[in-house]
Coordinates of C-alpha atoms and ligand atoms in Angstrom, one line a residue:
X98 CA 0.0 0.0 0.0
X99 CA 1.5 3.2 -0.9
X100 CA 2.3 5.9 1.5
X101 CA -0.8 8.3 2.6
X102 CA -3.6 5.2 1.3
X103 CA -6.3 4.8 3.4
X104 CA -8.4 1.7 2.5
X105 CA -11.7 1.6 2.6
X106 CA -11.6 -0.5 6.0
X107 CA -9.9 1.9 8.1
X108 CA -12.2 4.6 6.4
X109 CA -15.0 2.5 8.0
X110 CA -13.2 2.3 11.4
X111 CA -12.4 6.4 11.6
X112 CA -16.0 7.3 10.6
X113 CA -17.0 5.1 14.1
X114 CA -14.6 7.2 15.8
X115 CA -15.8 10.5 15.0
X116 CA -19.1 9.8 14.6
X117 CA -18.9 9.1 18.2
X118 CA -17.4 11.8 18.8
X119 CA -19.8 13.7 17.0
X120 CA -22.3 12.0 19.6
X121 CA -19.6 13.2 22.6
X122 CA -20.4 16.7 21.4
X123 CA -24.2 16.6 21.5
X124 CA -25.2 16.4 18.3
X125 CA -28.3 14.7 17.3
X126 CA -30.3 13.4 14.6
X127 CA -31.6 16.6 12.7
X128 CA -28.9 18.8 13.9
X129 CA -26.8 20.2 11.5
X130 CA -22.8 20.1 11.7
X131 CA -21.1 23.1 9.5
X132 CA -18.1 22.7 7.8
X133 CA -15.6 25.0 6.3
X134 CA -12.6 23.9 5.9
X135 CA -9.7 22.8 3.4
X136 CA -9.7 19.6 1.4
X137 CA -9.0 16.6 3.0
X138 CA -9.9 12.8 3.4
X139 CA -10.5 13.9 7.2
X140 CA -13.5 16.0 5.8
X141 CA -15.2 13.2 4.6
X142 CA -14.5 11.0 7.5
X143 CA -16.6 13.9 9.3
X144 CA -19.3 14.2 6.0
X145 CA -19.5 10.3 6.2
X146 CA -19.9 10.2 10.2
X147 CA -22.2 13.5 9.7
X148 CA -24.9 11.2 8.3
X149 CA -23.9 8.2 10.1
X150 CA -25.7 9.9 13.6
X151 CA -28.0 11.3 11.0
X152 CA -27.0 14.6 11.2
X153 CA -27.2 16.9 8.5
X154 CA -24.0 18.0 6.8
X155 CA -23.6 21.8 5.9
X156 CA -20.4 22.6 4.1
X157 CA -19.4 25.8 2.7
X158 CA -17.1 27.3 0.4
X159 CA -13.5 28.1 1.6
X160 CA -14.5 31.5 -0.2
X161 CA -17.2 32.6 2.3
X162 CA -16.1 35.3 4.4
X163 CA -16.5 35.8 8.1
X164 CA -19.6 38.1 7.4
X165 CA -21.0 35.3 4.6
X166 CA -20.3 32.9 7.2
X167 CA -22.0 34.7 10.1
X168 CA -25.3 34.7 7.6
X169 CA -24.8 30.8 6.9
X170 CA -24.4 29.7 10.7
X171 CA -27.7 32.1 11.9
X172 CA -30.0 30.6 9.3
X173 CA -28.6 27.0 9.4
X174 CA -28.0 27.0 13.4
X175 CA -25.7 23.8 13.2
X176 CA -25.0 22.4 16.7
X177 CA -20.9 22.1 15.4
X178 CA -19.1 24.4 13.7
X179 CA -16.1 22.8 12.4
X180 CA -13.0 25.0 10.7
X181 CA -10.2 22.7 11.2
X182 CA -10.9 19.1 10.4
X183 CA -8.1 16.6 10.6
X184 CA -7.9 18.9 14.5
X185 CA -11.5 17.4 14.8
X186 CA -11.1 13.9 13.7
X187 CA -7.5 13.8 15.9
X188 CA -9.8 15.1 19.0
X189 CA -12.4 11.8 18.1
X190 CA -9.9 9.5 18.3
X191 CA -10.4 8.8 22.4
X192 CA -14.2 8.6 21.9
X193 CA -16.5 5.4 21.8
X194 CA -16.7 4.1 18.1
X195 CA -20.6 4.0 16.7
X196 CA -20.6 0.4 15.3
X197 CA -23.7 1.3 13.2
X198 CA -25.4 4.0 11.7
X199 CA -28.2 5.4 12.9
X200 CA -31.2 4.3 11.0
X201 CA -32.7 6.9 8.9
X202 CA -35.6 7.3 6.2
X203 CA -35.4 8.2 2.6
X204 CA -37.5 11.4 3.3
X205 CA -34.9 12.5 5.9
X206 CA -32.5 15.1 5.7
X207 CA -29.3 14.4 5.0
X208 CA -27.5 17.9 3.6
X209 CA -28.0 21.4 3.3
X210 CA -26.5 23.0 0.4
X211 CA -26.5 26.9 0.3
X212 CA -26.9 27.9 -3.7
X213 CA -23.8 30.3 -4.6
X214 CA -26.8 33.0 -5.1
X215 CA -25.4 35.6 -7.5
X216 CA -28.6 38.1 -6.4
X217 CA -30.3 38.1 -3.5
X218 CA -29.9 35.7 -0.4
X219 CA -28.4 33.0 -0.3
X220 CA -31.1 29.5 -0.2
X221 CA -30.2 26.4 1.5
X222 CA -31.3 23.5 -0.7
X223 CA -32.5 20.6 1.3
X224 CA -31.4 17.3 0.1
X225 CA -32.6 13.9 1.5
X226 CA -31.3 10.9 2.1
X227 CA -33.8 9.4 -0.6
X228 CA -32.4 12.2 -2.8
X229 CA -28.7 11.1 -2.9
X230 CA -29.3 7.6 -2.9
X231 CA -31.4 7.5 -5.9
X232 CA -29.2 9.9 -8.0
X233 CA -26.0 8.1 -7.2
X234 CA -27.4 4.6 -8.2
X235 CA -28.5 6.6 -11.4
X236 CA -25.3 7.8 -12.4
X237 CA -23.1 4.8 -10.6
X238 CA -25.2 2.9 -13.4
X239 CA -25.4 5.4 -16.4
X240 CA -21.4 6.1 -16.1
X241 CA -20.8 2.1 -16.0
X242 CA -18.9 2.2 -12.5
X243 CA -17.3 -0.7 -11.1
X244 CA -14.7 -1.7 -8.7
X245 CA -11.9 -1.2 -11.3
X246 CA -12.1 2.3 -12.2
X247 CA -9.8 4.3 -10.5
X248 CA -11.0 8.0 -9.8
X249 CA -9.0 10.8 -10.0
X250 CA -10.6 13.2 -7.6
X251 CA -9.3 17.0 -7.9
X252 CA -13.1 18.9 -7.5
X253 CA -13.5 20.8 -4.1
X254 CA -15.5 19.3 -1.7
X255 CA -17.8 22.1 -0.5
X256 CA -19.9 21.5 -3.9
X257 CA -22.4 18.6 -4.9
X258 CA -20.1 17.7 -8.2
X259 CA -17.0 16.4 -5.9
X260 CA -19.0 16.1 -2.8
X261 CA -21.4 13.7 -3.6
X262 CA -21.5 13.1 -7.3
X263 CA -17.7 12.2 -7.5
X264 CA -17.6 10.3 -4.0
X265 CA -20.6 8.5 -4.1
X266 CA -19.8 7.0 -7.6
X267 CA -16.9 5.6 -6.7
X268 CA -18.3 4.4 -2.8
X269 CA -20.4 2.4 -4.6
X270 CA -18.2 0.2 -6.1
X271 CA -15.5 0.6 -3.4
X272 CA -13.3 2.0 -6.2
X273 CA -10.1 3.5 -5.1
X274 CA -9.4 7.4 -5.3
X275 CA -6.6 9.6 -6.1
X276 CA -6.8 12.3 -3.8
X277 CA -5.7 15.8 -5.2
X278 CA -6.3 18.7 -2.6
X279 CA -6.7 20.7 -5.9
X280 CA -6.6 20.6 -9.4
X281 CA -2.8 21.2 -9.7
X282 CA -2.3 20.0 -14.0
X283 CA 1.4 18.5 -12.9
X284 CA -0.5 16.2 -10.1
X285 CA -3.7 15.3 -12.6
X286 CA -1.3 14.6 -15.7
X287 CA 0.7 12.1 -13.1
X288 CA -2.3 10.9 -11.8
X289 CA -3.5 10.1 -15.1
X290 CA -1.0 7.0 -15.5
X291 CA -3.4 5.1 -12.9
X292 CA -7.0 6.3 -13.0
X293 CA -9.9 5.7 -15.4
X294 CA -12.6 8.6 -14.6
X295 CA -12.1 12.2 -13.9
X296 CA -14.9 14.3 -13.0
X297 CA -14.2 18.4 -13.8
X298 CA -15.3 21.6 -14.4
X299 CA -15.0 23.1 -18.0
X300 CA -11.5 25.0 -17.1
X301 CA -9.8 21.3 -16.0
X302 CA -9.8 20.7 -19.8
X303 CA -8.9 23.8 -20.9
X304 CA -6.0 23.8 -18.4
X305 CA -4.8 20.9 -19.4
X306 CA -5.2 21.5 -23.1
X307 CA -3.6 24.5 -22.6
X308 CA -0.4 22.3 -21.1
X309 CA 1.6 20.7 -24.2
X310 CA 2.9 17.7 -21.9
X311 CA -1.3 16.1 -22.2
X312 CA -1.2 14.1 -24.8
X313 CA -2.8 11.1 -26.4
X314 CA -0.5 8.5 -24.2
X315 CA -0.9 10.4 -21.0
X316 CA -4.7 10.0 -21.9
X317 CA -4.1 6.7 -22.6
X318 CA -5.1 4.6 -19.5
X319 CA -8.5 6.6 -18.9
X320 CA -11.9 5.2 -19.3
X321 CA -13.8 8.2 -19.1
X322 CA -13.9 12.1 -18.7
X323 CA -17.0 13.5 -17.1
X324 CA -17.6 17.4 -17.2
X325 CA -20.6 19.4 -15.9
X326 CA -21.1 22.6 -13.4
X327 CA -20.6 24.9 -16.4
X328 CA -21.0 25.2 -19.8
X329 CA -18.3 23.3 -22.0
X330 CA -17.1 25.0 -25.0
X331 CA -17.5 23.2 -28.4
X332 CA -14.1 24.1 -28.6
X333 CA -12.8 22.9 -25.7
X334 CA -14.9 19.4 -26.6
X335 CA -13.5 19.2 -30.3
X336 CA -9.7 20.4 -29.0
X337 CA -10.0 17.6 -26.5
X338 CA -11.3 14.8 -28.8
X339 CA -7.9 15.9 -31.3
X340 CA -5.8 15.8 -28.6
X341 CA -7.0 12.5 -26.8
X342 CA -9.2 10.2 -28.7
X343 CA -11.6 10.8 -25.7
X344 CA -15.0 12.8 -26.3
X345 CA -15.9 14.6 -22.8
X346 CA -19.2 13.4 -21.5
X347 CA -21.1 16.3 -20.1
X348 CA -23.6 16.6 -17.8
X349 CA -26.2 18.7 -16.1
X350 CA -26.7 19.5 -12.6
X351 CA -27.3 21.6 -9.8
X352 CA -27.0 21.9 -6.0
X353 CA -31.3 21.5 -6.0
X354 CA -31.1 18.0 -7.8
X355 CA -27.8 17.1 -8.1
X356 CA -27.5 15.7 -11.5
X357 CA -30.3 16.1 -13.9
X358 CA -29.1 14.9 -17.5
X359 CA -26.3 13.3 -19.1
X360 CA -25.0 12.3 -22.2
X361 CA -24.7 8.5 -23.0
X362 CA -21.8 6.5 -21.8
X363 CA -22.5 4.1 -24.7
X364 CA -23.9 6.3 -27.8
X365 CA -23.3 9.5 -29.4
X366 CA -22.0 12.5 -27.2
X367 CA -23.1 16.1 -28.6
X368 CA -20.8 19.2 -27.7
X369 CA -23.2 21.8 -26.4
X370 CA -26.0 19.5 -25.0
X371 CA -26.1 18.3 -21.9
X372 CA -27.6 14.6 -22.9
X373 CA -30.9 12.9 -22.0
X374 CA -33.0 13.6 -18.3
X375 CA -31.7 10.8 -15.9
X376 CA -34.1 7.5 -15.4
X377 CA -36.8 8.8 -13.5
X378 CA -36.0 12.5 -14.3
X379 CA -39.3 14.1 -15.9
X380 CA -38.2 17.4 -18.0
X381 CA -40.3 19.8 -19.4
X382 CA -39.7 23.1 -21.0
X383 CA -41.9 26.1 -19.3
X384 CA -43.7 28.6 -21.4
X385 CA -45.2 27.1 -24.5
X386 CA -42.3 27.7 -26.6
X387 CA -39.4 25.6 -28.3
X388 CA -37.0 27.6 -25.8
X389 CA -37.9 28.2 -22.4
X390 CA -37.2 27.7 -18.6
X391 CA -36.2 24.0 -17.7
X392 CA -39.0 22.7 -15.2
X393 CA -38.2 18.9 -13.6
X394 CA -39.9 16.6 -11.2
X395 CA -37.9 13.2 -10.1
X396 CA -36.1 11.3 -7.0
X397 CA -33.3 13.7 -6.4
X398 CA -35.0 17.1 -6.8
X399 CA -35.3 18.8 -3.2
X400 CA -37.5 19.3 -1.2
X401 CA -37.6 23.0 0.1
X402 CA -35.0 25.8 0.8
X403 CA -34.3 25.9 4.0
X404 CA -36.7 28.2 6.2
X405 CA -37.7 29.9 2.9
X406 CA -41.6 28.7 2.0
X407 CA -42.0 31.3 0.4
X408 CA -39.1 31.2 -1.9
X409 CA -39.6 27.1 -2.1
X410 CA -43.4 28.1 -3.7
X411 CA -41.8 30.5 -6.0
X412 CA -39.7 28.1 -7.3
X413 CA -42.2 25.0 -8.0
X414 CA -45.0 25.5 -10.5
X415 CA -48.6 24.2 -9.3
X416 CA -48.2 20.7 -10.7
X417 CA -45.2 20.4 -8.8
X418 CA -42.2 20.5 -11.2
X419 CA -38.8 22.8 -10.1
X420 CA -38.6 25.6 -12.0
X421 CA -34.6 25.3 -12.4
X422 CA -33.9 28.8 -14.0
X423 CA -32.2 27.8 -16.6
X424 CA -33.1 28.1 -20.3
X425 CA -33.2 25.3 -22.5
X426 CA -34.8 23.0 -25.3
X427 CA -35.3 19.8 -26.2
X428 CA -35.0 18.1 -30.1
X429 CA -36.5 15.6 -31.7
X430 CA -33.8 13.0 -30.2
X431 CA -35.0 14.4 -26.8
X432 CA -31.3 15.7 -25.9
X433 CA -31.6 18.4 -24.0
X434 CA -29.6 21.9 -24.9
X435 CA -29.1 24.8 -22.4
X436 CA -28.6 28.2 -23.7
X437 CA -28.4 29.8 -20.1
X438 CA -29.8 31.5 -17.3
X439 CA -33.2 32.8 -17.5
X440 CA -31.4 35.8 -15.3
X441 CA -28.8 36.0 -17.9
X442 CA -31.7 37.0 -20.5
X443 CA -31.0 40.7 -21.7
X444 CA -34.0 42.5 -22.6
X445 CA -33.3 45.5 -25.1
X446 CA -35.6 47.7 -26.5
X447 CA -37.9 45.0 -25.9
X448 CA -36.6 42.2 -27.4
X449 CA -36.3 38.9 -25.6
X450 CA -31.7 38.1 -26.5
X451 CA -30.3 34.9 -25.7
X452 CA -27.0 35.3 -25.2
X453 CA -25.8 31.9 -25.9
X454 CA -27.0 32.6 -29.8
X455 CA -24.4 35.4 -30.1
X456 CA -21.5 33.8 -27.7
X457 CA -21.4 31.4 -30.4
X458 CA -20.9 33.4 -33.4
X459 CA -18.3 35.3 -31.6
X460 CA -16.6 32.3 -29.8
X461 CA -16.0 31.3 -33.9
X462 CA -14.0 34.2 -34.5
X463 CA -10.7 34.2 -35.4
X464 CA -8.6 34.8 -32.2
X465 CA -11.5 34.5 -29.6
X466 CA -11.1 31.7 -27.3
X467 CA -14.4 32.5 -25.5
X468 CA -17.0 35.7 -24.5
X469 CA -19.5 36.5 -21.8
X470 CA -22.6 38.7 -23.8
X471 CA -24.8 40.7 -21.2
X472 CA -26.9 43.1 -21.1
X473 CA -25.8 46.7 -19.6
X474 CA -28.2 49.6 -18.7
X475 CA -29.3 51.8 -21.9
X476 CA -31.1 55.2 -21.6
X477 CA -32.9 54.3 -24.9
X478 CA -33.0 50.3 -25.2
X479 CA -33.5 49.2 -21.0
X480 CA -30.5 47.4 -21.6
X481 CA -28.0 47.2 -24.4
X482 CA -25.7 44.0 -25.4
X483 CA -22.0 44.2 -24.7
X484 CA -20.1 41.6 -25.3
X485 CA -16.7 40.5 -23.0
X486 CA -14.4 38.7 -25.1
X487 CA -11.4 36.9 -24.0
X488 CA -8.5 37.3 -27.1
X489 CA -8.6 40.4 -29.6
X490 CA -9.8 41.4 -32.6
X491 CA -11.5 44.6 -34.4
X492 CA -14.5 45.7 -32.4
X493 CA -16.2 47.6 -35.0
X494 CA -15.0 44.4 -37.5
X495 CA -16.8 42.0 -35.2
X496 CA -19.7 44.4 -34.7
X497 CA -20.6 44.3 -38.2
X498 CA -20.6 40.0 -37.6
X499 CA -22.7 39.9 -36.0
X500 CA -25.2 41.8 -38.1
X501 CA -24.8 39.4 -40.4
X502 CA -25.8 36.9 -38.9
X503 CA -28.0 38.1 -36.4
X504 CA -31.3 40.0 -36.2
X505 CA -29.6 44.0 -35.5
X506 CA -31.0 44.2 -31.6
X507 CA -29.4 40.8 -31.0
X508 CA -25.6 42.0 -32.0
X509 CA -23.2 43.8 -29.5
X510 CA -23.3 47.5 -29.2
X511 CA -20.1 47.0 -27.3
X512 CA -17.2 44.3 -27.2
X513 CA -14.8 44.5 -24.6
X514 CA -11.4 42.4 -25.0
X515 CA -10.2 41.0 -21.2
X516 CA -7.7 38.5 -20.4
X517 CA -9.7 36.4 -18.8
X518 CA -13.2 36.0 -17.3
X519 CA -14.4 36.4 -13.4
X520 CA -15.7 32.6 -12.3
X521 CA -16.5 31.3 -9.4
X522 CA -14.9 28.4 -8.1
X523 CA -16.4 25.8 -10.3
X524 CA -15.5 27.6 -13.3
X525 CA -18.9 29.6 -13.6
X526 CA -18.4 32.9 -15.7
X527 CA -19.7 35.6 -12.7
X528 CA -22.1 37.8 -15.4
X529 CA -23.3 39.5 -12.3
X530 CA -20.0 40.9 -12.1
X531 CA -19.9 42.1 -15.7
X532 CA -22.8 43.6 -15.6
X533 CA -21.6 46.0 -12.3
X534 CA -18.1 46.4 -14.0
X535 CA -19.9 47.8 -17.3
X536 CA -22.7 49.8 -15.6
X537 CA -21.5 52.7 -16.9
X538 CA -20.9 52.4 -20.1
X539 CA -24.1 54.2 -21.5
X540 CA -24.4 57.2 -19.7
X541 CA -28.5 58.8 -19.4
Ligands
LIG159 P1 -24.8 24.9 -8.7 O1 -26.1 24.9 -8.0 O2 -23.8 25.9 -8.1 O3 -24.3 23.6 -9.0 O4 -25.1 25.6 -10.1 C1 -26.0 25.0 -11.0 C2 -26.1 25.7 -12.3 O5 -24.9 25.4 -13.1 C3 -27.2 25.2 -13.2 O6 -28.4 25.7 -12.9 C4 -26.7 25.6 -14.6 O7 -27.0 27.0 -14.8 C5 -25.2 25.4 -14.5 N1 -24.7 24.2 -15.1 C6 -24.4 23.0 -14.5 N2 -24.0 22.1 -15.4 C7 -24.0 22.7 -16.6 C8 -23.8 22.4 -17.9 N3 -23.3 21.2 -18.2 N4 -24.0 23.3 -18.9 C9 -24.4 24.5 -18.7 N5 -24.7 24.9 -17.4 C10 -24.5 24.1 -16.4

């Protein structure tokens, strides 16, 4: 066994531990246990034991300020707080082991996860235990797990993809790991050599396209690359499947349901749609039209938001589908294809714009490796579209593009060149920060 391996047994035996010590420190079914902290196999010791007592595990993002934090801990009220976590698990070690977990239901709360809420408040979305069970037995199936993949593990935890998308898959087969505390491209192009899935975000890929030393050998030994939590580039897609023989599989999903679609593990895999609605998964476009807001009903859409009824009834239409917020469509095939938020949508001078339609025409442009179009406050239109475009080119040049191809309201009034877009720590292009940096721009 190399150094630093943990097997699954002594995972088993240090879960005991702390979840007695979690019982040592008063917590109780229903209570919630907080955790912020950096990435380590102590963390899920404490996330496995969490739900072990059957307590409700609350991480948060290393991000989160002390002021975002103080919001977090008021609304959630864990019973634990815990900032340091191999400190907690090294405290545990002197308490009585809990030989077995405490019994639970599938309509019982297992996690709270608080949505990274670009406006307003942020919601904590309650998921069940019936609600992780059922979607990691969908995907464990749909991805073709099995005790010999190997997965190379470099998401954060503080997130549904690496928290319980990536863990669970591979707990199910009792698959071994390979632990990154980030994604570092030296450590995942090493790790490489002995796994078969990766789960990551869109800039994984294009970090490790961008490094010349991934090639179709170090690629080699992989079974499978799963991506999701943001939008992939076609490029990024097409670059990858030159570069490695391997087409990206991307997903859907979100912190409210956890993953919703996929593409096929066996069968063609489309760059720019997201795949075909899980088993179960019932998805519907809102509106009446070909494009509209994503609405889905299944076993691992929550419940509620946390102490929000109001917000939770907001959010579900009558017949009880969750209105995700996201724009999208379905064809013929029944692949579904997201063209972004419905918050994202720019209204200008009346006109409904998608930007999606115009990021593609400009992400095909000569020296544009990819753009962010919003919409920024007009005195005439309500809101005019800019375009931020990472790479260069002729603004009035690529102006005139667009018109081409698009109706005139639809094409940039404005492009601005950057060297590189504000995301979030999943890779998530931050629009609400675009939209405050270029606030200005048209003066009443
Ligand atoms: P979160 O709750 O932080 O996981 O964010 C969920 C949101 O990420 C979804 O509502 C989508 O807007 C976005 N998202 C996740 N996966 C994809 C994907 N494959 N393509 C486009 N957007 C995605």
């Amino acid at each position: 066994m190399p150094e630093g391996t943990i097997t699954y047994g002594q995972l088993r035996g240090s879960v005991s531990k702390i979840a007695g010590g979690l019982i040592a420190k008063g917590v109780v079914p229903g209570d919630r246990v907080a955790l912020q902290v950096e990435k380590s196999p102590e963390a899920v010791m404490i996330y496995l034991a969490t739900l072990m007592v059957g307590a409700v595990f609350l991480p948060l993002n290393n991000a989160y300020t002390t002021s975002e934090v103080a919001y977090f801990l008021k609304d959630a009220e864990p019973r634990l707080f815990i900032q340091d976590a191999p400190g907690f698990v090294a405290d545990a070690e002197t308490a009585v082991a809990l030989d077995e977990p405490i019994p639970r239901s599938a309509s019982d709360l297992a996690s709270i996860i608080y949505t990274s809420g670009t406006t307003g408040r942020s919601k904590g979305a309650m998921l069940t235990h019936g609600n992780l069970a059922a979607n990691a037995l969908a995907l464990h199936e749909a991805w073709g797990f099995s005790p010999k993949d190997v997965l190379l593990h470099a998401l954060p935890i503080f997130h549904v993809h690496g928290l319980f998308v990536a863990l669970h898959c591979a707990f199910l087969s009792g698959a071994p790991m390979i632990w990154l505390s980030k994604f570092d491209d030296a450590q995942v192009l090493k790790g490489l050599a002995d796994a078969t899935v990766m789960m990551g975000v869109p800039t994984f890929y294009t970090r490790l396209l961008a490094n010349p030393a991934f090639t179709r050998d170090r690629a080699a030994h992989m079974r499978l690359f799963v991506c999701g939590s943001a939008p992939l580039l076609p490029s990024t897609f097409a670059e990858f499947q030159d570069r490695t023989g391997h087409t990206i599989l991307e997903r859907y999903g979100m912190s409210e349901a956890v993953i919703i679609t996929t593409n096929p593990l066996d069968g063609a895999r489309l760059a720019g749609s997201v795949g075909f609605p899980l088993p179960g998964v019932d998805l519907r476009i809102g509106g009446g039209e070909e494009t509209g807001v994503i609405e889905i009903k299944g076993p691992s859409v929550f419940s509620a938001y946390w102490r929000m009824p109001e917000k939770t009834a907001e959010e579900f239409t009558a017949d009880g589908y969750f209105i995700t917020g996201d724009v999208g469509r379905r064809d013929a095939d029944g692949r579904v294809w997201i063209s972004g938020r419905a918050k994202d949508l720019i209204i200008s001078g009346g006109f409904n714009v998608y930007p999606k339609e115009i990021e593609l025409i400009l992400d095909e442009m000569e020296d544009v490796t990819e753009s962010a179009v919003i919409g920024v406050p007009h005195p005439d239109f309500g809101e005019a579209v800019c375009a931020v475009v990472i790479g260069a080119g002729d603004e009035t040049a690529m102006i005139a593009k667009c018109r081409a191809q698009l109706a005139a309201f639809k094409a940039p009034k404005r492009i601005f060149f950057v060297d590189d877009l504000p995301r979030n720590a999943m890779g998530k292009v931050q629009k609400n920060l675009l939209r405050e940096r270029y606030i200005g721009t048209f003066p009443s």
